[in-house]
Amino acid sequence: MTTFDLLLVGYGHVAQRFVALLTEQRSRLAHDHGVRTRVVGIATRRRGQVYDGRGLSARALESYVVSAPSTGSWPPRQGVSRTVTPIVDFIRRATRLSAAAARQRRLIVIETTTLDIERGEPATSHVRAALAGGAHVVTANKGPAAFAYRALAEAADRANRRFLFEGAVMDGVPVFNLVRETLPAVAIIGLRGVVNSTTNYILTAMEQGQPFGEALAEMQAMGVAEADPSLDVEGWDAAAKTAALANVLLGADITPEMVERRGITPETGRAAIDARTMGRRVKLVARAGREGDRITARVAPEALADDDLLAMLEGQQNAIILQTDLLEEIAVVQRSGSLTQTAYALLSDLMTIARDVTRAPATRRAPTSAPRRRTPSRRDRR
Amino acid sequence: MTTFDLLLVGYGHVAQRFVALLTEQRSRLAHDHGVRTRVVGIATRRRGQVYDGRGLSARALESYVVSAPSTGSWPPRQGVSRTVTPIVDFIRRATRLSAAAARQRRLIVIETTTLDIERGEPATSHVRAALAGGAHVVTANKGPAAFAYRALAEAADRANRRFLFEGAVMDGVPVFNLVRETLPAVAIIGLRGVVNSTTNYILTAMEQGQPFGEALAEMQAMGVAEADPSLDVEGWDAAAKTAALANVLLGADITPEMVERRGITPETGRAAIDARTMGRRVKLVARAGREGDRITARVAPEALADDDLLAMLEGQQNAIILQTDLLEEIAVVQRSGSLTQTAYALLSDLMTIARDVTRAPATRRAPTSAPRRRTPSRRDRR
């Protein structure tokens, strides 16, 4: 039985659902996987910081959400203390206090802060600090993989720790894990997909005559749209996911601004209605591929033939079609999304780390977080 | 660098393509994964047996296919010898001669013989003999998982070896590996899919007015239909795959005869044309799920709404939709099939074994071949 110590950086809906999921799945994790977890620290921007190396109680976790932070000493062991330290400093201090767990590769930073999609921050700095402190990192943020994948993957390699982010695209539906774990001898040569739920919902609704603004308002009311909906409709969210996919699966080193991008407008709705009469469906399609040595990446509305798998994605459904050298095309489809699915993405990454740690002794070199064939690192194997 | 010794049991198109694939991918396997392979033996029913513990040369591999077997001594080191021993005896003897590799968990039997779909043999006996001889087993046959999954998984567990069969369903597109490697904390509660290419091709063709027999003849000419096409059209192939999926993913212990089964006929074609006029599409749908404590499994033509993901599978496309507790529905779609894809399935299983062996020292207990949460075995982890 291995106990993993968790530092929660960000503690909003996703992280709270994740903690509840750990409790719900406690016996499955323990009995089937030999894994126990405890939360040893939480840090958010507004509510302050709390740390207890022996594990925070369920009551401490609950009261964190409601209690007002107070100024206190460091480590902020009892209750919640508001410190002037930025979260990056919390990560540095907390990983130092948890140095024993870090050495045994049992320390994991769970990163779920709100993302500034134009810079990929503060998530990227959090990942960097966590790896520097000897922790593995699991994040639901697309920012780090979209803006700094190569550098972070190399940092993880050097630290012999994992940097995982399954939740960055299609929630818990395996994409990154799928390629890493189940397609070891296959090269991904390109991909296309529908990766933003809000725009797909709006497009489907507009085809049926609903106005753009009304459909968007529905997505906002349901909490699916980004806080700033222009990130969805202008294609920024899809571009960030496309950059992450291209970086990880195609070995690119791009950022979201380098993705050619066109979003959707009320105009697109009219085009979608016209396309429908000709047996076609308009979707916001994300693409990445190779052109010679260059990686190209693009997000734009496309009128697809109606027997195209992407054309039949209704409402909030997402899908990615991987073009491979040996297996031709493989598609993964997410038929529905929810908070639980995003939280599950964190859990699945945690289990990937657990499998590594429990399989291989701490002194041996762990598998790289980067897909093996893309990085120059060569592992020394027997 | 670890060298895996391969015993090829069956050496038809799939196995030959697999050997070619190993050569094509040699440098990727060596550099990115630290894996080398060599074929140390081949056995087929008609062409006799050959074994060389130092590895068969490329010329020996080639000449095996064309040369006539001669009576010779055992081990049949030079050339091919026809012995009266059945293949099971070859496996026993060859694993004994390769005992050192077996002890180091470097010996793999690659099983690709022709299947008797009514009994799951001789593949099941081959798997049993291979595990008893300390070899891992990789098979493209659905028989062993469809007829004897639980017993074989337990035998593999006891032997601390792997029993893998990704190619049994949807060729190399990950299904079993997907669930085992990327959905560790998810329970599969049911599934449905289109898993037989021949019947889906015939149904699609009949919708467009092509006669049943003509469409079937095309599939036979392309080598996609089973040698005995009644195995496809009467639903036996789909039933065997459904049994395998139910056994592995739902913890059932059933055989293909226990799958409720209806195939397709020229009648089904007329029903498909009628259904199409009502916006529905007829597909041969495989289903498995729980009803209380019981696992139910069924293969039958169903008229699906045309926005059903399974309804839009044209020609030879296949798909499986997994119903899960935490992630709701996840679909995996195979957009095209080929000999290379089936051969790749064998390679992906080989890589799974390689990852285990190179990660964990030989003395430690390897992960079970059965999904962890279904078997009573509890691994002793730190």
JSON list of N, CA and C in Angstrom, two decimals, chain A residues 1-2 28 31-33 174 178 181-187 325 327-329 331 333 335-336 341 344 355 357-359 364 372-373 378-379 381-382, chain B residues 1-2 28 31-33 174 178 181-187 325 327-329 331 333 335-336 341 344 355 357-359 364 372-373 378 381-382:
[
{"chain": "A", "resi": 1, "resn": "MET", "atom": "N", "xyz": [0.84, -1.20, 0.00]},
{"chain": "A", "resi": 1, "resn": "MET", "atom": "CA", "xyz": [0.00, 0.00, 0.00]},
{"chain": "A", "resi": 1, "resn": "MET", "atom": "C", "xyz": [0.88, 1.25, 0.00]},
{"chain": "A", "resi": 2, "resn": "THR", "atom": "N", "xyz": [0.66, 2.14, -0.94]},
{"chain": "A", "resi": 2, "resn": "THR", "atom": "CA", "xyz": [1.41, 3.39, -1.01]},
{"chain": "A", "resi": 2, "resn": "THR", "atom": "C", "xyz": [0.46, 4.56, -0.77]},
{"chain": "A", "resi": 28, "resn": "ARG", "atom": "N", "xyz": [-11.98, 1.03, -3.74]},
{"chain": "A", "resi": 28, "resn": "ARG", "atom": "CA", "xyz": [-11.49, 0.51, -5.02]},
{"chain": "A", "resi": 28, "resn": "ARG", "atom": "C", "xyz": [-10.00, 0.81, -5.20]},
{"chain": "A", "resi": 31, "resn": "HIS", "atom": "N", "xyz": [-8.03, -1.42, -2.49]},
{"chain": "A", "resi": 31, "resn": "HIS", "atom": "CA", "xyz": [-8.03, -2.87, -2.69]},
{"chain": "A", "resi": 31, "resn": "HIS", "atom": "C", "xyz": [-7.50, -3.28, -4.05]},
{"chain": "A", "resi": 32, "resn": "ASP", "atom": "N", "xyz": [-7.91, -2.56, -5.09]},
{"chain": "A", "resi": 32, "resn": "ASP", "atom": "CA", "xyz": [-7.53, -3.00, -6.43]},
{"chain": "A", "resi": 32, "resn": "ASP", "atom": "C", "xyz": [-6.19, -2.44, -6.86]},
{"chain": "A", "resi": 33, "resn": "HIS", "atom": "N", "xyz": [-5.79, -1.33, -6.28]},
{"chain": "A", "resi": 33, "resn": "HIS", "atom": "CA", "xyz": [-4.56, -0.69, -6.77]},
{"chain": "A", "resi": 33, "resn": "HIS", "atom": "C", "xyz": [-3.51, -0.45, -5.69]},
{"chain": "A", "resi": 174, "resn": "PRO", "atom": "N", "xyz": [-9.75, 9.34, -22.45]},
{"chain": "A", "resi": 174, "resn": "PRO", "atom": "CA", "xyz": [-8.31, 9.25, -22.70]},
{"chain": "A", "resi": 174, "resn": "PRO", "atom": "C", "xyz": [-7.90, 9.67, -24.11]},
{"chain": "A", "resi": 178, "resn": "LEU", "atom": "N", "xyz": [-4.17, 7.57, -23.93]},
{"chain": "A", "resi": 178, "resn": "LEU", "atom": "CA", "xyz": [-4.43, 6.59, -24.98]},
{"chain": "A", "resi": 178, "resn": "LEU", "atom": "C", "xyz": [-3.19, 6.42, -25.86]},
{"chain": "A", "resi": 181, "resn": "GLU", "atom": "N", "xyz": [-0.04, 5.15, -23.61]},
{"chain": "A", "resi": 181, "resn": "GLU", "atom": "CA", "xyz": [-0.10, 3.82, -23.01]},
{"chain": "A", "resi": 181, "resn": "GLU", "atom": "C", "xyz": [-0.49, 2.72, -23.98]},
{"chain": "A", "resi": 182, "resn": "THR", "atom": "N", "xyz": [-1.29, 3.04, -24.99]},
{"chain": "A", "resi": 182, "resn": "THR", "atom": "CA", "xyz": [-1.80, 1.95, -25.82]},
{"chain": "A", "resi": 182, "resn": "THR", "atom": "C", "xyz": [-1.32, 1.99, -27.27]},
{"chain": "A", "resi": 183, "resn": "LEU", "atom": "N", "xyz": [-0.62, 3.03, -27.66]},
{"chain": "A", "resi": 183, "resn": "LEU", "atom": "CA", "xyz": [-0.12, 3.09, -29.04]},
{"chain": "A", "resi": 183, "resn": "LEU", "atom": "C", "xyz": [1.40, 3.26, -29.05]},
{"chain": "A", "resi": 184, "resn": "PRO", "atom": "N", "xyz": [2.10, 2.38, -28.34]},
{"chain": "A", "resi": 184, "resn": "PRO", "atom": "CA", "xyz": [3.53, 2.60, -28.14]},
{"chain": "A", "resi": 184, "resn": "PRO", "atom": "C", "xyz": [4.34, 2.58, -29.43]},
{"chain": "A", "resi": 185, "resn": "ALA", "atom": "N", "xyz": [3.92, 1.81, -30.41]},
{"chain": "A", "resi": 185, "resn": "ALA", "atom": "CA", "xyz": [4.77, 1.68, -31.60]},
{"chain": "A", "resi": 185, "resn": "ALA", "atom": "C", "xyz": [4.11, 2.32, -32.81]},
{"chain": "A", "resi": 186, "resn": "VAL", "atom": "N", "xyz": [3.25, 3.30, -32.56]},
{"chain": "A", "resi": 186, "resn": "VAL", "atom": "CA", "xyz": [2.54, 3.97, -33.64]},
{"chain": "A", "resi": 186, "resn": "VAL", "atom": "C", "xyz": [2.96, 5.43, -33.66]},
{"chain": "A", "resi": 187, "resn": "ALA", "atom": "N", "xyz": [3.14, 5.99, -34.84]},
{"chain": "A", "resi": 187, "resn": "ALA", "atom": "CA", "xyz": [3.41, 7.43, -34.93]},
{"chain": "A", "resi": 187, "resn": "ALA", "atom": "C", "xyz": [2.11, 8.14, -35.31]},
{"chain": "A", "resi": 325, "resn": "ASP", "atom": "N", "xyz": [0.42, 6.14, -38.57]},
{"chain": "A", "resi": 325, "resn": "ASP", "atom": "CA", "xyz": [1.12, 5.48, -39.68]},
{"chain": "A", "resi": 325, "resn": "ASP", "atom": "C", "xyz": [0.68, 4.03, -39.83]},
{"chain": "A", "resi": 327, "resn": "LEU", "atom": "N", "xyz": [-2.00, 2.34, -37.99]},
{"chain": "A", "resi": 327, "resn": "LEU", "atom": "CA", "xyz": [-3.39, 1.98, -37.73]},
{"chain": "A", "resi": 327, "resn": "LEU", "atom": "C", "xyz": [-4.37, 2.86, -38.49]},
{"chain": "A", "resi": 328, "resn": "GLU", "atom": "N", "xyz": [-3.88, 3.63, -39.46]},
{"chain": "A", "resi": 328, "resn": "GLU", "atom": "CA", "xyz": [-4.72, 4.56, -40.20]},
{"chain": "A", "resi": 328, "resn": "GLU", "atom": "C", "xyz": [-5.48, 5.44, -39.18]},
{"chain": "A", "resi": 329, "resn": "GLU", "atom": "N", "xyz": [-6.81, 5.52, -39.28]},
{"chain": "A", "resi": 329, "resn": "GLU", "atom": "CA", "xyz": [-7.50, 6.46, -38.40]},
{"chain": "A", "resi": 329, "resn": "GLU", "atom": "C", "xyz": [-8.16, 5.77, -37.21]},
{"chain": "A", "resi": 331, "resn": "ALA", "atom": "N", "xyz": [-10.65, 6.93, -33.92]},
{"chain": "A", "resi": 331, "resn": "ALA", "atom": "CA", "xyz": [-11.41, 8.04, -33.36]},
{"chain": "A", "resi": 331, "resn": "ALA", "atom": "C", "xyz": [-11.79, 7.75, -31.92]},
{"chain": "A", "resi": 333, "resn": "VAL", "atom": "N", "xyz": [-14.45, 9.31, -29.04]},
{"chain": "A", "resi": 333, "resn": "VAL", "atom": "CA", "xyz": [-15.60, 10.19, -28.96]},
{"chain": "A", "resi": 333, "resn": "VAL", "atom": "C", "xyz": [-16.02, 10.37, -27.50]},
{"chain": "A", "resi": 335, "resn": "ARG", "atom": "N", "xyz": [-19.11, 11.36, -25.41]},
{"chain": "A", "resi": 335, "resn": "ARG", "atom": "CA", "xyz": [-20.53, 11.47, -25.69]},
{"chain": "A", "resi": 335, "resn": "ARG", "atom": "C", "xyz": [-21.22, 12.43, -24.72]},
{"chain": "A", "resi": 336, "resn": "SER", "atom": "N", "xyz": [-20.59, 12.74, -23.64]},
{"chain": "A", "resi": 336, "resn": "SER", "atom": "CA", "xyz": [-21.19, 13.68, -22.70]},
{"chain": "A", "resi": 336, "resn": "SER", "atom": "C", "xyz": [-20.11, 14.18, -21.76]},
{"chain": "A", "resi": 341, "resn": "GLN", "atom": "N", "xyz": [-16.41, 14.07, -14.89]},
{"chain": "A", "resi": 341, "resn": "GLN", "atom": "CA", "xyz": [-15.46, 13.62, -15.90]},
{"chain": "A", "resi": 341, "resn": "GLN", "atom": "C", "xyz": [-14.15, 14.39, -15.83]},
{"chain": "A", "resi": 344, "resn": "TYR", "atom": "N", "xyz": [-12.44, 13.14, -12.90]},
{"chain": "A", "resi": 344, "resn": "TYR", "atom": "CA", "xyz": [-11.90, 11.81, -13.17]},
{"chain": "A", "resi": 344, "resn": "TYR", "atom": "C", "xyz": [-10.57, 11.90, -13.92]},
{"chain": "A", "resi": 355, "resn": "ARG", "atom": "N", "xyz": [0.85, 3.80, -10.64]},
{"chain": "A", "resi": 355, "resn": "ARG", "atom": "CA", "xyz": [1.31, 2.57, -11.28]},
{"chain": "A", "resi": 355, "resn": "ARG", "atom": "C", "xyz": [2.82, 2.59, -11.48]},
{"chain": "A", "resi": 357, "resn": "VAL", "atom": "N", "xyz": [5.03, 4.34, -9.74]},
{"chain": "A", "resi": 357, "resn": "VAL", "atom": "CA", "xyz": [5.75, 4.36, -8.48]},
{"chain": "A", "resi": 357, "resn": "VAL", "atom": "C", "xyz": [5.70, 2.99, -7.81]},
{"chain": "A", "resi": 358, "resn": "THR", "atom": "N", "xyz": [4.54, 2.33, -7.89]},
{"chain": "A", "resi": 358, "resn": "THR", "atom": "CA", "xyz": [4.44, 1.04, -7.22]},
{"chain": "A", "resi": 358, "resn": "THR", "atom": "C", "xyz": [5.11, -0.06, -8.02]},
{"chain": "A", "resi": 359, "resn": "ARG", "atom": "N", "xyz": [5.27, 0.15, -9.34]},
{"chain": "A", "resi": 359, "resn": "ARG", "atom": "CA", "xyz": [5.93, -0.87, -10.14]},
{"chain": "A", "resi": 359, "resn": "ARG", "atom": "C", "xyz": [7.44, -0.78, -10.05]},
{"chain": "A", "resi": 364, "resn": "ARG", "atom": "N", "xyz": [15.11, 3.74, -9.67]},
{"chain": "A", "resi": 364, "resn": "ARG", "atom": "CA", "xyz": [15.19, 3.54, -11.12]},
{"chain": "A", "resi": 364, "resn": "ARG", "atom": "C", "xyz": [14.58, 4.72, -11.84]},
{"chain": "A", "resi": 372, "resn": "ARG", "atom": "N", "xyz": [7.63, 8.89, -25.85]},
{"chain": "A", "resi": 372, "resn": "ARG", "atom": "CA", "xyz": [8.99, 8.43, -25.96]},
{"chain": "A", "resi": 372, "resn": "ARG", "atom": "C", "xyz": [9.67, 8.77, -27.26]},
{"chain": "A", "resi": 373, "resn": "ARG", "atom": "N", "xyz": [8.93, 8.66, -28.36]},
{"chain": "A", "resi": 373, "resn": "ARG", "atom": "CA", "xyz": [9.60, 8.79, -29.64]},
{"chain": "A", "resi": 373, "resn": "ARG", "atom": "C", "xyz": [9.87, 10.23, -30.02]},
{"chain": "A", "resi": 378, "resn": "ARG", "atom": "N", "xyz": [16.94, 9.08, -24.07]},
{"chain": "A", "resi": 378, "resn": "ARG", "atom": "CA", "xyz": [16.95, 7.63, -24.24]},
{"chain": "A", "resi": 378, "resn": "ARG", "atom": "C", "xyz": [17.05, 7.00, -22.87]},
{"chain": "A", "resi": 379, "resn": "ARG", "atom": "N", "xyz": [16.10, 6.20, -22.56]},
{"chain": "A", "resi": 379, "resn": "ARG", "atom": "CA", "xyz": [16.17, 5.59, -21.23]},
{"chain": "A", "resi": 379, "resn": "ARG", "atom": "C", "xyz": [17.12, 4.39, -21.22]},
{"chain": "A", "resi": 381, "resn": "ARG", "atom": "N", "xyz": [17.78, 1.05, -20.30]},
{"chain": "A", "resi": 381, "resn": "ARG", "atom": "CA", "xyz": [17.04, -0.13, -19.88]},
{"chain": "A", "resi": 381, "resn": "ARG", "atom": "C", "xyz": [17.95, -1.33, -19.92]},
{"chain": "A", "resi": 382, "resn": "ARG", "atom": "N", "xyz": [17.57, -2.36, -19.16]},
{"chain": "A", "resi": 382, "resn": "ARG", "atom": "CA", "xyz": [18.36, -3.58, -19.23]},
{"chain": "A", "resi": 382, "resn": "ARG", "atom": "C", "xyz": [18.21, -4.22, -20.61]},
{"chain": "B", "resi": 1, "resn": "MET", "atom": "N", "xyz": [18.78, -2.61, -22.81]},
{"chain": "B", "resi": 1, "resn": "MET", "atom": "CA", "xyz": [18.19, -3.27, -23.98]},
{"chain": "B", "resi": 1, "resn": "MET", "atom": "C", "xyz": [17.78, -4.71, -23.62]},
{"chain": "B", "resi": 2, "resn": "THR", "atom": "N", "xyz": [16.55, -5.05, -23.85]},
{"chain": "B", "resi": 2, "resn": "THR", "atom": "CA", "xyz": [16.07, -6.42, -23.57]},
{"chain": "B", "resi": 2, "resn": "THR", "atom": "C", "xyz": [15.71, -7.10, -24.88]},
{"chain": "B", "resi": 28, "resn": "ARG", "atom": "N", "xyz": [12.95, 1.97, -34.17]},
{"chain": "B", "resi": 28, "resn": "ARG", "atom": "CA", "xyz": [12.06, 2.63, -33.21]},
{"chain": "B", "resi": 28, "resn": "ARG", "atom": "C", "xyz": [11.95, 1.81, -31.92]},
{"chain": "B", "resi": 31, "resn": "HIS", "atom": "N", "xyz": [15.55, 2.04, -30.12]},
{"chain": "B", "resi": 31, "resn": "HIS", "atom": "CA", "xyz": [15.96, 3.33, -29.59]},
{"chain": "B", "resi": 31, "resn": "HIS", "atom": "C", "xyz": [14.95, 3.90, -28.62]},
{"chain": "B", "resi": 32, "resn": "ASP", "atom": "N", "xyz": [13.69, 3.81, -28.95]},
{"chain": "B", "resi": 32, "resn": "ASP", "atom": "CA", "xyz": [12.70, 4.46, -28.09]},
{"chain": "B", "resi": 32, "resn": "ASP", "atom": "C", "xyz": [12.24, 3.57, -26.94]},
{"chain": "B", "resi": 33, "resn": "HIS", "atom": "N", "xyz": [12.35, 2.27, -27.10]},
{"chain": "B", "resi": 33, "resn": "HIS", "atom": "CA", "xyz": [11.80, 1.39, -26.07]},
{"chain": "B", "resi": 33, "resn": "HIS", "atom": "C", "xyz": [12.81, 0.39, -25.50]},
{"chain": "B", "resi": 174, "resn": "PRO", "atom": "N", "xyz": [-7.11, 0.12, -29.87]},
{"chain": "B", "resi": 174, "resn": "PRO", "atom": "CA", "xyz": [-7.12, -0.32, -28.48]},
{"chain": "B", "resi": 174, "resn": "PRO", "atom": "C", "xyz": [-8.52, -0.40, -27.87]},
{"chain": "B", "resi": 178, "resn": "LEU", "atom": "N", "xyz": [-7.06, -0.19, -23.85]},
{"chain": "B", "resi": 178, "resn": "LEU", "atom": "CA", "xyz": [-7.64, 1.10, -23.47]},
{"chain": "B", "resi": 178, "resn": "LEU", "atom": "C", "xyz": [-8.21, 1.04, -22.06]},
{"chain": "B", "resi": 181, "resn": "GLU", "atom": "N", "xyz": [-5.28, 0.10, -19.41]},
{"chain": "B", "resi": 181, "resn": "GLU", "atom": "CA", "xyz": [-4.20, 1.06, -19.18]},
{"chain": "B", "resi": 181, "resn": "GLU", "atom": "C", "xyz": [-4.69, 2.47, -18.90]},
{"chain": "B", "resi": 182, "resn": "THR", "atom": "N", "xyz": [-5.83, 2.85, -19.47]},
{"chain": "B", "resi": 182, "resn": "THR", "atom": "CA", "xyz": [-6.19, 4.27, -19.35]},
{"chain": "B", "resi": 182, "resn": "THR", "atom": "C", "xyz": [-7.45, 4.50, -18.54]},
{"chain": "B", "resi": 183, "resn": "LEU", "atom": "N", "xyz": [-8.16, 3.46, -18.12]},
{"chain": "B", "resi": 183, "resn": "LEU", "atom": "CA", "xyz": [-9.37, 3.66, -17.32]},
{"chain": "B", "resi": 183, "resn": "LEU", "atom": "C", "xyz": [-9.25, 2.90, -16.00]},
{"chain": "B", "resi": 184, "resn": "PRO", "atom": "N", "xyz": [-8.17, 3.13, -15.26]},
{"chain": "B", "resi": 184, "resn": "PRO", "atom": "CA", "xyz": [-7.91, 2.29, -14.10]},
{"chain": "B", "resi": 184, "resn": "PRO", "atom": "C", "xyz": [-8.97, 2.41, -13.01]},
{"chain": "B", "resi": 185, "resn": "ALA", "atom": "N", "xyz": [-9.58, 3.56, -12.88]},
{"chain": "B", "resi": 185, "resn": "ALA", "atom": "CA", "xyz": [-10.51, 3.72, -11.75]},
{"chain": "B", "resi": 185, "resn": "ALA", "atom": "C", "xyz": [-11.95, 3.83, -12.23]},
{"chain": "B", "resi": 186, "resn": "VAL", "atom": "N", "xyz": [-12.22, 3.27, -13.39]},
{"chain": "B", "resi": 186, "resn": "VAL", "atom": "CA", "xyz": [-13.55, 3.35, -13.96]},
{"chain": "B", "resi": 186, "resn": "VAL", "atom": "C", "xyz": [-14.13, 1.93, -14.06]},
{"chain": "B", "resi": 187, "resn": "ALA", "atom": "N", "xyz": [-15.40, 1.78, -13.75]},
{"chain": "B", "resi": 187, "resn": "ALA", "atom": "CA", "xyz": [-16.03, 0.47, -13.96]},
{"chain": "B", "resi": 187, "resn": "ALA", "atom": "C", "xyz": [-16.82, 0.52, -15.27]},
{"chain": "B", "resi": 325, "resn": "ASP", "atom": "N", "xyz": [-19.16, 3.99, -15.27]},
{"chain": "B", "resi": 325, "resn": "ASP", "atom": "CA", "xyz": [-19.80, 4.63, -14.12]},
{"chain": "B", "resi": 325, "resn": "ASP", "atom": "C", "xyz": [-19.40, 6.09, -14.00]},
{"chain": "B", "resi": 327, "resn": "LEU", "atom": "N", "xyz": [-17.39, 8.01, -16.36]},
{"chain": "B", "resi": 327, "resn": "LEU", "atom": "CA", "xyz": [-17.16, 8.79, -17.59]},
{"chain": "B", "resi": 327, "resn": "LEU", "atom": "C", "xyz": [-18.33, 8.70, -18.55]},
{"chain": "B", "resi": 328, "resn": "GLU", "atom": "N", "xyz": [-19.47, 8.16, -18.09]},
{"chain": "B", "resi": 328, "resn": "GLU", "atom": "CA", "xyz": [-20.61, 7.97, -18.98]},
{"chain": "B", "resi": 328, "resn": "GLU", "atom": "C", "xyz": [-20.15, 7.20, -20.22]},
{"chain": "B", "resi": 329, "resn": "GLU", "atom": "N", "xyz": [-20.44, 7.69, -21.42]},
{"chain": "B", "resi": 329, "resn": "GLU", "atom": "CA", "xyz": [-20.11, 6.89, -22.59]},
{"chain": "B", "resi": 329, "resn": "GLU", "atom": "C", "xyz": [-18.83, 7.35, -23.28]},
{"chain": "B", "resi": 331, "resn": "ALA", "atom": "N", "xyz": [-16.62, 6.28, -26.80]},
{"chain": "B", "resi": 331, "resn": "ALA", "atom": "CA", "xyz": [-16.66, 5.46, -28.01]},
{"chain": "B", "resi": 331, "resn": "ALA", "atom": "C", "xyz": [-15.29, 5.39, -28.64]},
{"chain": "B", "resi": 333, "resn": "VAL", "atom": "N", "xyz": [-13.64, 4.21, -32.35]},
{"chain": "B", "resi": 333, "resn": "VAL", "atom": "CA", "xyz": [-14.07, 3.90, -33.70]},
{"chain": "B", "resi": 333, "resn": "VAL", "atom": "C", "xyz": [-12.88, 3.44, -34.53]},
{"chain": "B", "resi": 335, "resn": "ARG", "atom": "N", "xyz": [-11.77, 3.18, -38.21]},
{"chain": "B", "resi": 335, "resn": "ARG", "atom": "CA", "xyz": [-12.24, 3.74, -39.47]},
{"chain": "B", "resi": 335, "resn": "ARG", "atom": "C", "xyz": [-11.84, 2.89, -40.66]},
{"chain": "B", "resi": 336, "resn": "SER", "atom": "N", "xyz": [-10.90, 2.00, -40.51]},
{"chain": "B", "resi": 336, "resn": "SER", "atom": "CA", "xyz": [-10.50, 1.14, -41.62]},
{"chain": "B", "resi": 336, "resn": "SER", "atom": "C", "xyz": [-9.73, -0.02, -41.04]},
{"chain": "B", "resi": 341, "resn": "GLN", "atom": "N", "xyz": [-2.99, -3.67, -39.51]},
{"chain": "B", "resi": 341, "resn": "GLN", "atom": "CA", "xyz": [-3.61, -3.34, -38.23]},
{"chain": "B", "resi": 341, "resn": "GLN", "atom": "C", "xyz": [-3.70, -4.56, -37.33]},
{"chain": "B", "resi": 344, "resn": "TYR", "atom": "N", "xyz": [-0.32, -5.15, -36.15]},
{"chain": "B", "resi": 344, "resn": "TYR", "atom": "CA", "xyz": [0.04, -4.16, -35.14]},
{"chain": "B", "resi": 344, "resn": "TYR", "atom": "C", "xyz": [-0.51, -4.52, -33.77]},
{"chain": "B", "resi": 355, "resn": "ARG", "atom": "N", "xyz": [7.15, -3.39, -21.64]},
{"chain": "B", "resi": 355, "resn": "ARG", "atom": "CA", "xyz": [7.12, -2.32, -20.64]},
{"chain": "B", "resi": 355, "resn": "ARG", "atom": "C", "xyz": [7.12, -2.89, -19.24]},
{"chain": "B", "resi": 357, "resn": "VAL", "atom": "N", "xyz": [8.24, -5.84, -18.29]},
{"chain": "B", "resi": 357, "resn": "VAL", "atom": "CA", "xyz": [9.46, -6.57, -17.98]},
{"chain": "B", "resi": 357, "resn": "VAL", "atom": "C", "xyz": [10.61, -5.61, -17.75]},
{"chain": "B", "resi": 358, "resn": "THR", "atom": "N", "xyz": [10.67, -4.55, -18.56]},
{"chain": "B", "resi": 358, "resn": "THR", "atom": "CA", "xyz": [11.79, -3.64, -18.41]},
{"chain": "B", "resi": 358, "resn": "THR", "atom": "C", "xyz": [11.59, -2.71, -17.22]},
{"chain": "B", "resi": 359, "resn": "ARG", "atom": "N", "xyz": [10.35, -2.51, -16.80]},
{"chain": "B", "resi": 359, "resn": "ARG", "atom": "CA", "xyz": [10.11, -1.66, -15.64]},
{"chain": "B", "resi": 359, "resn": "ARG", "atom": "C", "xyz": [10.33, -2.38, -14.33]},
{"chain": "B", "resi": 364, "resn": "ARG", "atom": "N", "xyz": [9.76, -9.47, -9.00]},
{"chain": "B", "resi": 364, "resn": "ARG", "atom": "CA", "xyz": [8.54, -8.85, -8.48]},
{"chain": "B", "resi": 364, "resn": "ARG", "atom": "C", "xyz": [7.34, -9.36, -9.23]},
{"chain": "B", "resi": 372, "resn": "ARG", "atom": "N", "xyz": [-7.91, -5.53, -13.06]},
{"chain": "B", "resi": 372, "resn": "ARG", "atom": "CA", "xyz": [-7.63, -5.66, -11.66]},
{"chain": "B", "resi": 372, "resn": "ARG", "atom": "C", "xyz": [-8.85, -5.79, -10.78]},
{"chain": "B", "resi": 373, "resn": "ARG", "atom": "N", "xyz": [-9.88, -5.02, -11.13]},
{"chain": "B", "resi": 373, "resn": "ARG", "atom": "CA", "xyz": [-11.00, -4.97, -10.19]},
{"chain": "B", "resi": 373, "resn": "ARG", "atom": "C", "xyz": [-11.91, -6.18, -10.30]},
{"chain": "B", "resi": 378, "resn": "ARG", "atom": "N", "xyz": [-5.22, -10.02, -5.14]},
{"chain": "B", "resi": 378, "resn": "ARG", "atom": "CA", "xyz": [-4.78, -8.72, -4.63]},
{"chain": "B", "resi": 378, "resn": "ARG", "atom": "C", "xyz": [-3.27, -8.69, -4.71]},
{"chain": "B", "resi": 381, "resn": "ARG", "atom": "N", "xyz": [1.59, -4.76, -2.81]},
{"chain": "B", "resi": 381, "resn": "ARG", "atom": "CA", "xyz": [2.38, -3.60, -3.21]},
{"chain": "B", "resi": 381, "resn": "ARG", "atom": "C", "xyz": [2.92, -2.94, -1.97]},
{"chain": "B", "resi": 382, "resn": "ARG", "atom": "N", "xyz": [3.98, -2.17, -2.20]},
{"chain": "B", "resi": 382, "resn": "ARG", "atom": "CA", "xyz": [4.51, -1.43, -1.06]},
{"chain": "B", "resi": 382, "resn": "ARG", "atom": "C", "xyz": [3.47, -0.43, -0.59]}
]
